[in-house]
Short mmCIF file of C-alpha atoms in Angstrom, two decimals:
data_model
loop_
_atom_site.label_atom_id
_atom_site.label_comp_id
_atom_site.label_asym_id
_atom_site.label_seq_id
_atom_site.Cartn_x
_atom_site.Cartn_y
_atom_site.Cartn_z
CA MET A 1 18.09 -8.44 42.89
CA LYS A 2 20.57 -10.70 41.12
CA ILE A 3 17.32 -12.97 39.77
CA PHE A 4 15.55 -9.54 39.03
CA LEU A 5 18.53 -8.50 36.97
CA ARG A 6 19.00 -11.64 35.14
CA GLU A 7 15.02 -12.04 34.16
CA MET A 8 15.49 -8.25 32.82
CA CYS A 9 18.91 -8.70 30.94
CA SER A 10 17.07 -12.13 29.35
CA ALA A 11 13.65 -10.39 28.33
CA MET A 12 15.03 -7.45 26.88
CA GLY A 13 16.28 -9.47 24.02
CA ALA A 14 12.76 -10.37 22.59
CA THR A 15 11.06 -7.11 23.64
CA ALA A 16 14.30 -4.78 22.36
CA ILE A 17 13.67 -7.09 18.80
CA ALA A 18 9.47 -6.06 18.62
CA ALA A 19 10.47 -2.60 19.37
CA LEU A 20 13.88 -2.18 17.11
CA ILE A 21 13.24 -4.45 14.13
CA VAL A 22 9.67 -5.45 13.44
CA LEU A 23 9.20 -2.82 10.52
CA PRO A 24 5.91 -3.45 9.25
CA VAL A 25 3.96 -2.07 5.95
CA LYS A 26 0.34 -0.68 5.75
CA PRO A 27 -1.58 -0.91 2.84
CA ALA A 28 -1.44 1.62 0.08
CA VAL A 29 -4.35 4.04 1.22
CA ALA A 30 0.51 13.23 0.45
CA VAL A 31 2.32 10.47 1.74
CA GLU A 32 0.07 8.94 -1.24
CA GLY A 33 -2.50 6.44 0.28
CA GLY A 34 -2.54 8.56 3.39
CA LEU A 35 -0.02 6.18 5.24
CA GLY A 36 3.86 5.48 4.73
CA ALA A 37 6.03 2.42 4.70
CA TYR A 38 6.67 2.26 7.84
CA PHE A 39 4.53 2.05 10.81
CA LEU A 40 5.21 4.57 12.96
CA GLY A 41 5.78 4.24 16.74
CA THR A 42 7.10 0.49 16.09
CA ARG A 43 10.90 1.91 17.66
CA ASP A 44 9.95 2.47 20.81
CA THR A 45 10.49 0.08 23.89
CA PHE A 46 14.40 -0.89 23.61
CA ALA A 47 14.69 1.06 20.46
CA GLY A 48 18.53 0.88 20.57
CA PHE A 49 19.26 -2.42 21.99
CA VAL A 50 20.53 -5.48 20.38
CA PRO A 51 20.53 -8.63 22.07
CA GLU A 52 23.20 -11.54 22.51
CA PRO A 53 23.65 -13.74 19.47
CA GLY A 54 20.41 -15.83 18.96
CA THR A 55 16.76 -16.18 17.23
CA TYR A 56 13.84 -14.10 17.78
CA THR A 57 10.67 -13.91 16.88
CA SER A 58 7.42 -11.80 17.04
CA LEU A 59 3.90 -11.57 16.30
CA THR A 60 2.25 -7.84 16.61
CA PHE A 61 -1.29 -7.25 16.04
CA ASP A 62 -2.21 -3.46 15.52
CA HIS A 63 -5.86 -1.95 15.40
CA LEU A 64 -5.83 1.11 13.56
CA ASP A 65 -9.23 3.57 13.74
CA GLY A 66 -8.18 6.90 11.55
CA SER A 67 -9.82 9.44 9.44
CA VAL A 68 -8.75 11.94 6.63
CA ASP A 69 -10.01 15.04 4.99
CA GLY A 70 -9.13 14.21 1.27
CA VAL A 71 -6.75 11.70 0.26
CA SER A 72 -5.46 10.04 -3.14
CA LEU A 73 -5.67 6.14 -2.86
CA ALA A 74 -4.04 4.04 -6.13
CA GLY A 75 -4.47 6.96 -8.19
CA LEU A 76 -7.84 8.41 -7.54
CA PRO A 77 -8.00 11.77 -5.32
CA ILE A 78 -10.59 10.75 -2.80
CA ALA A 79 -11.77 14.84 -1.72
CA ALA A 80 -14.39 13.47 1.02
CA ASP A 81 -13.83 12.73 4.56
CA ALA A 82 -12.44 8.92 4.76
CA ASP A 83 -12.28 6.53 7.52
CA LEU A 84 -10.38 3.33 7.67
CA GLU A 85 -10.28 0.51 9.99
CA LEU A 86 -7.01 -1.52 9.99
CA ASN A 87 -6.13 -4.74 11.92
CA LEU A 88 -2.65 -5.55 10.90
CA TRP A 89 -0.54 -9.01 11.66
CA ARG A 90 3.14 -8.54 11.62
CA LEU A 91 5.22 -11.73 11.98
CA GLY A 92 8.79 -11.02 12.81
CA VAL A 93 11.98 -13.15 12.56
CA THR A 94 15.36 -11.89 13.65
CA GLN A 95 18.66 -13.50 13.51
CA VAL A 96 21.23 -11.96 16.01
CA PHE A 97 24.90 -13.30 14.62
CA ASP A 98 27.85 -14.27 17.18
CA ALA A 99 30.25 -12.03 15.21
CA GLN A 100 31.67 -8.69 15.20
CA LEU A 101 30.86 -5.95 12.61
CA PHE A 102 32.72 -2.66 13.63
CA GLY A 103 33.00 -3.61 17.06
CA GLY A 104 29.50 -4.15 17.06
CA THR A 105 26.85 -6.75 16.92
CA PRO A 106 24.81 -7.44 13.36
CA ALA A 107 21.35 -8.82 13.10
CA ILE A 108 18.89 -9.47 10.36
CA ASN A 109 15.49 -9.27 10.64
CA LEU A 110 12.26 -10.02 7.99
CA THR A 111 8.73 -9.17 8.70
CA VAL A 112 5.70 -10.64 7.03
CA PRO A 113 2.54 -7.92 7.43
CA PHE A 114 -0.74 -9.35 6.62
CA PRO A 115 -3.17 -6.08 6.84
CA VAL A 116 -6.92 -6.63 6.89
CA ALA A 117 -8.84 -2.93 6.11
CA GLU A 118 -12.50 -1.16 5.25
CA LEU A 119 -12.36 2.08 4.18
CA THR A 120 -15.56 3.80 4.01
CA PHE A 121 -16.75 7.67 2.92
CA THR A 122 -19.76 9.06 0.82
CA ALA A 123 -19.00 10.37 -2.41
CA ILE A 124 -19.30 14.23 -2.97
CA ARG A 125 -18.72 14.57 -6.66
CA PRO A 126 -20.02 13.11 -9.75
CA PRO A 127 -20.71 10.45 -10.95
CA LEU A 128 -20.60 8.88 -7.63
CA GLN A 129 -22.31 11.95 -5.71
CA GLY A 130 -24.16 10.66 -2.53
CA ALA A 131 -23.15 7.27 -2.96
CA MET A 132 -21.72 5.04 0.62
CA ILE A 133 -18.56 3.75 -0.69
CA ASP A 134 -17.15 0.74 1.53
CA ASP A 135 -14.39 -1.04 -0.34
CA THR A 136 -12.34 -3.94 1.70
CA LEU A 137 -9.12 -5.57 1.91
CA SER A 138 -7.34 -8.97 3.36
CA SER A 139 -4.18 -10.07 1.87
CA PHE A 140 -0.38 -10.12 2.28
CA GLY A 141 1.52 -6.67 2.36
CA ASP A 142 5.33 -5.20 1.33
CA ILE A 143 7.92 -7.43 3.15
CA SER A 144 10.50 -5.62 4.79
CA LEU A 145 14.34 -6.50 5.14
CA THR A 146 16.44 -4.63 8.10
CA GLY A 147 20.06 -5.08 8.54
CA LEU A 148 21.39 -3.62 11.69
CA VAL A 149 24.77 -3.63 13.73
CA GLY A 150 24.52 -2.60 17.35
CA TRP A 151 27.02 -1.62 20.43
CA HIS A 152 26.89 -1.42 24.35
CA ARG A 153 28.78 0.95 26.71
CA GLY A 154 27.55 0.27 29.98
CA ASN A 155 24.03 1.29 30.53
CA LEU A 156 23.94 2.81 27.39
CA HIS A 157 23.23 1.01 23.96
CA TYR A 158 22.78 1.98 20.53
CA SER A 159 22.62 0.79 16.70
CA THR A 160 21.76 2.13 12.78
CA GLY A 161 20.63 0.14 9.97
CA LEU A 162 18.74 -0.06 6.95
CA THR A 163 15.34 -1.26 6.16
CA VAL A 164 14.14 -2.04 2.91
CA TYR A 165 10.91 -2.52 1.74
CA ALA A 166 9.86 -4.67 -0.90
CA PRO A 167 6.56 -4.12 -3.19
CA THR A 168 5.08 -7.70 -2.77
CA GLY A 169 2.19 -6.90 -1.96
CA GLU A 170 -0.84 -6.96 -4.69
CA TYR A 171 -1.23 -3.48 -6.19
CA ASN A 172 -3.76 -2.44 -8.70
CA THR A 173 -4.52 1.35 -9.44
CA ALA A 174 -8.38 2.55 -8.90
CA SER A 175 -11.32 0.99 -10.64
CA ILE A 176 -14.82 2.60 -10.55
CA ASN A 177 -17.94 0.87 -11.42
CA ILE A 178 -21.01 3.46 -11.80
CA GLN A 179 -23.77 0.77 -12.01
CA GLN A 180 -23.02 -0.54 -8.75
CA ARG A 181 -21.98 2.95 -7.32
CA SER A 182 -18.49 1.42 -5.41
CA VAL A 183 -14.59 1.75 -5.93
CA GLN A 184 -11.79 -0.24 -5.08
CA VAL A 185 -9.24 1.50 -4.10
CA LEU A 186 -7.21 -0.33 -1.07
CA ASN A 187 -3.73 -1.88 -1.94
CA ALA A 188 -1.78 -4.41 0.14
CA GLY A 189 1.08 -3.19 -1.19
CA LYS A 190 2.30 0.59 -1.98
CA ASN A 191 4.16 -0.54 -5.58
CA VAL A 192 7.38 1.12 -4.71
CA TRP A 193 10.91 0.56 -3.02
CA SER A 194 11.00 2.49 0.28
CA PHE A 195 14.05 2.45 2.34
CA GLN A 196 14.77 3.83 5.73
CA PRO A 197 17.98 4.17 7.31
CA PHE A 198 17.60 4.64 10.99
CA ILE A 199 19.62 5.38 14.21
CA ALA A 200 18.63 4.31 17.89
CA ALA A 201 19.75 4.29 21.34
CA THR A 202 18.57 3.23 24.76
CA TRP A 203 19.78 4.25 28.11
CA PHE A 204 18.68 1.18 30.46
CA VAL A 205 19.02 1.20 34.65
CA PRO A 206 18.85 -2.30 35.14
CA GLU A 207 19.20 -2.07 39.39
CA ARG A 208 16.66 0.74 38.76
CA GLY A 209 14.42 -0.87 35.85
CA PHE A 210 14.75 2.82 34.63
CA GLU A 211 14.63 3.20 30.51
CA VAL A 212 14.68 6.14 27.65
CA SER A 213 14.79 5.04 24.64
CA GLY A 214 14.79 7.02 21.30
CA ALA A 215 15.24 6.56 17.46
CA ALA A 216 15.25 8.64 14.30
CA SER A 217 14.84 7.60 10.52
CA LEU A 218 14.56 8.74 7.21
CA LEU A 219 12.53 7.12 4.67
CA PHE A 220 12.73 7.25 0.90
CA SER A 221 10.66 5.75 -1.57
CA GLU A 222 10.91 5.50 -5.79
CA GLU A 223 8.15 7.12 -7.45
CA ASN A 224 4.95 5.06 -7.87
CA ASP A 225 5.06 4.51 -11.92
CA ALA A 226 1.58 3.29 -12.05
CA THR A 227 0.32 6.40 -10.36
CA ASP A 228 3.39 8.82 -11.36
CA TYR A 229 3.32 9.93 -7.90
CA GLN A 230 6.43 10.66 -6.08
CA THR A 231 6.25 10.71 -2.36
CA ALA A 232 8.58 13.11 -0.45
CA PRO A 233 11.04 11.95 1.93
CA ALA A 234 9.70 11.73 5.47
CA PHE A 235 11.59 12.62 9.05
CA GLN A 236 10.79 10.15 11.44
CA LEU A 237 11.45 10.34 15.48
CA GLU A 238 10.33 8.48 18.55
CA GLY A 239 10.63 7.83 22.10
CA ALA A 240 9.63 6.06 25.16
CA VAL A 241 10.00 6.61 28.57
CA VAL A 242 9.21 3.37 30.70
CA GLN A 243 9.20 2.03 34.60
CA ARG A 244 9.98 -1.68 35.12
CA PHE A 245 9.38 -3.28 38.51
CA ARG A 246 10.57 -6.62 40.14
CA SER A 247 7.44 -8.13 39.07
CA GLY A 248 7.98 -8.28 35.84
CA TRP A 249 5.84 -5.27 35.00
CA GLY A 250 6.79 -2.13 33.40
CA VAL A 251 4.30 1.02 33.03
CA GLY A 252 5.60 3.97 30.67
CA LEU A 253 4.75 6.72 27.76
CA ALA A 254 5.70 6.27 24.23
CA GLY A 255 5.34 8.67 21.38
CA TYR A 256 6.56 9.87 17.39
CA THR A 257 6.20 12.60 15.20
CA TYR A 258 6.76 12.67 11.45
CA HIS A 259 7.33 15.16 8.74
CA GLN A 260 7.65 15.42 5.15
CA LEU A 261 10.66 17.42 4.54
CA GLU A 262 9.50 18.53 0.68
CA ASP A 263 6.16 18.57 -1.43
CA ASP A 264 5.19 15.24 -3.27
CA SER A 265 5.74 15.57 -6.94
CA GLY A 266 4.84 14.08 -10.07
CA ALA A 267 1.47 14.21 -12.15
CA GLY A 268 -0.78 12.13 -10.07
CA ALA A 269 0.44 14.38 -6.77
CA GLU A 270 -0.69 17.31 -9.35
CA LEU A 271 -3.64 15.98 -9.77
CA THR A 272 -4.56 15.19 -6.42
CA ARG A 273 -3.65 18.66 -5.18
CA ILE A 274 -6.13 20.36 -8.26
CA ALA A 275 -8.70 18.17 -7.16
CA LEU A 276 -8.40 18.30 -3.43
CA GLY A 277 -7.73 22.49 -3.60
CA ALA A 278 -4.55 22.13 -2.04
CA SER A 279 -1.83 24.38 -2.25
CA SER A 280 0.62 21.67 -0.62
CA LEU A 281 0.62 17.83 -0.08
CA ARG A 282 3.24 18.09 2.38
CA ALA A 283 2.35 15.30 4.97
CA GLN A 284 2.61 15.38 8.96
CA VAL A 285 1.33 13.36 12.17
CA SER A 286 2.35 13.56 15.69
CA GLY A 287 1.84 10.46 18.74
CA ILE A 288 1.39 9.69 21.91
CA GLY A 289 0.15 7.37 24.51
CA PRO A 290 0.94 4.58 27.34
CA LEU A 291 2.06 1.43 27.35
CA VAL A 292 2.43 -1.75 29.70
CA THR A 293 5.21 -4.04 29.57
CA TYR A 294 5.84 -7.93 31.00
CA ASP A 295 8.91 -9.91 31.02
CA GLY A 296 9.77 -12.77 32.42
CA GLY A 297 7.47 -15.20 31.22
CA THR A 298 8.04 -18.64 29.24
CA LEU A 299 6.24 -19.62 25.99
CA LEU A 300 6.86 -22.43 23.98
CA GLY A 301 10.24 -23.42 25.52
CA ALA A 302 11.41 -19.57 25.38
CA ASP A 303 11.48 -16.38 27.15
CA ALA A 304 8.08 -14.46 26.10
CA SER A 305 7.65 -11.11 26.29
CA LEU A 306 4.59 -8.47 26.32
CA LYS A 307 3.71 -5.20 25.55
CA LEU A 308 0.47 -3.47 25.36
CA LYS A 309 0.22 0.54 23.95
CA TYR A 310 -2.37 2.79 22.69
CA THR A 311 -1.62 5.59 20.71
CA HIS A 312 -3.69 8.84 19.97
CA GLU A 313 -2.48 10.65 16.84
CA PHE A 314 -3.27 14.51 16.31
CA ALA A 315 -1.85 17.66 14.24
CA ALA A 316 -2.44 15.02 11.29
CA LYS A 317 -1.91 16.95 7.68
CA ARG A 318 -2.46 15.16 4.32
CA ARG A 319 -2.20 11.96 6.50
CA PHE A 320 -5.23 9.59 8.57
CA GLU A 321 -5.05 10.61 11.95
CA SER A 322 -5.64 7.51 13.94
CA ASP A 323 -6.26 6.01 17.31
CA ILE A 324 -4.17 2.85 17.71
CA LEU A 325 -4.01 -0.16 19.84
CA THR A 326 -1.33 -2.40 19.26
CA ALA A 327 -0.08 -5.54 21.28
CA VAL A 328 3.38 -7.60 20.78
CA ILE A 329 4.17 -11.00 22.43
CA SER A 330 8.29 -11.67 21.74
CA LEU A 331 9.99 -15.08 21.80
CA SER A 332 13.66 -15.55 22.25
CA PHE A 333 14.82 -18.54 21.22
#
């Protein structure tokens, strides 16, 4: 039992960082682009847990297959059904400090995303009506910086913080080549600063290996000056239930829901609303699926953990509705 508890507590550090503060950015594809700055579902296992002081790294790979019926991409309203295939790599580095702040443990995280994406659809309006459109993207995206503080009260672990998404990824407004019957609308960045305050909590019973975690956040974005499009604030609620075993393996269920609190605004949003024949651009989506974890391994001389997850999204409006496979390797130095 002692060995099991020691391995669990050691591995919790790397796993918690991957779940709590590896905050990605997707390529801009209302919500302008059909995807927000925050990759939904990132805060699942150990969402509220900030581990002991040290350096933690994680590498996350997400494979997303999604579709949407009408979206604004880089200032171009697309009324056709569009399909998106996204392979997203996210490298996260977190430093947990040996200090006290407001009675808790402070930490900071930097995440660098690298999206590889392909968008396909059949144009339904002139001058490209009937053309098969295929746009691709491969580039570094918008980096994010997160500051947070975590506290521990027995089996309860909770934290709060703020993530800032910087417009470091390349961004260009849409371009149409009538002669080649093609468009370029995918971008690695969203061309806006975004801010996400959050709170998270984890109830973990080491003796039983049982965990319940949850997180709530708000996402605010500046207006995109290039498209005169203001994405409305959004509320995210995420959670996970996991049962871990002495072998180091664990199984569970994770899910989330996303809702914009208002309608999008600006001339770009109004153009999109008219082009799509929509009464509102307010976006929402939910997702749920199983996950598998493994804790207690070693890699490169560090404690290592692994997480595999599948998420099926549903009830989407004005966002891509996707199936997502996620793999996370976390290291604790």
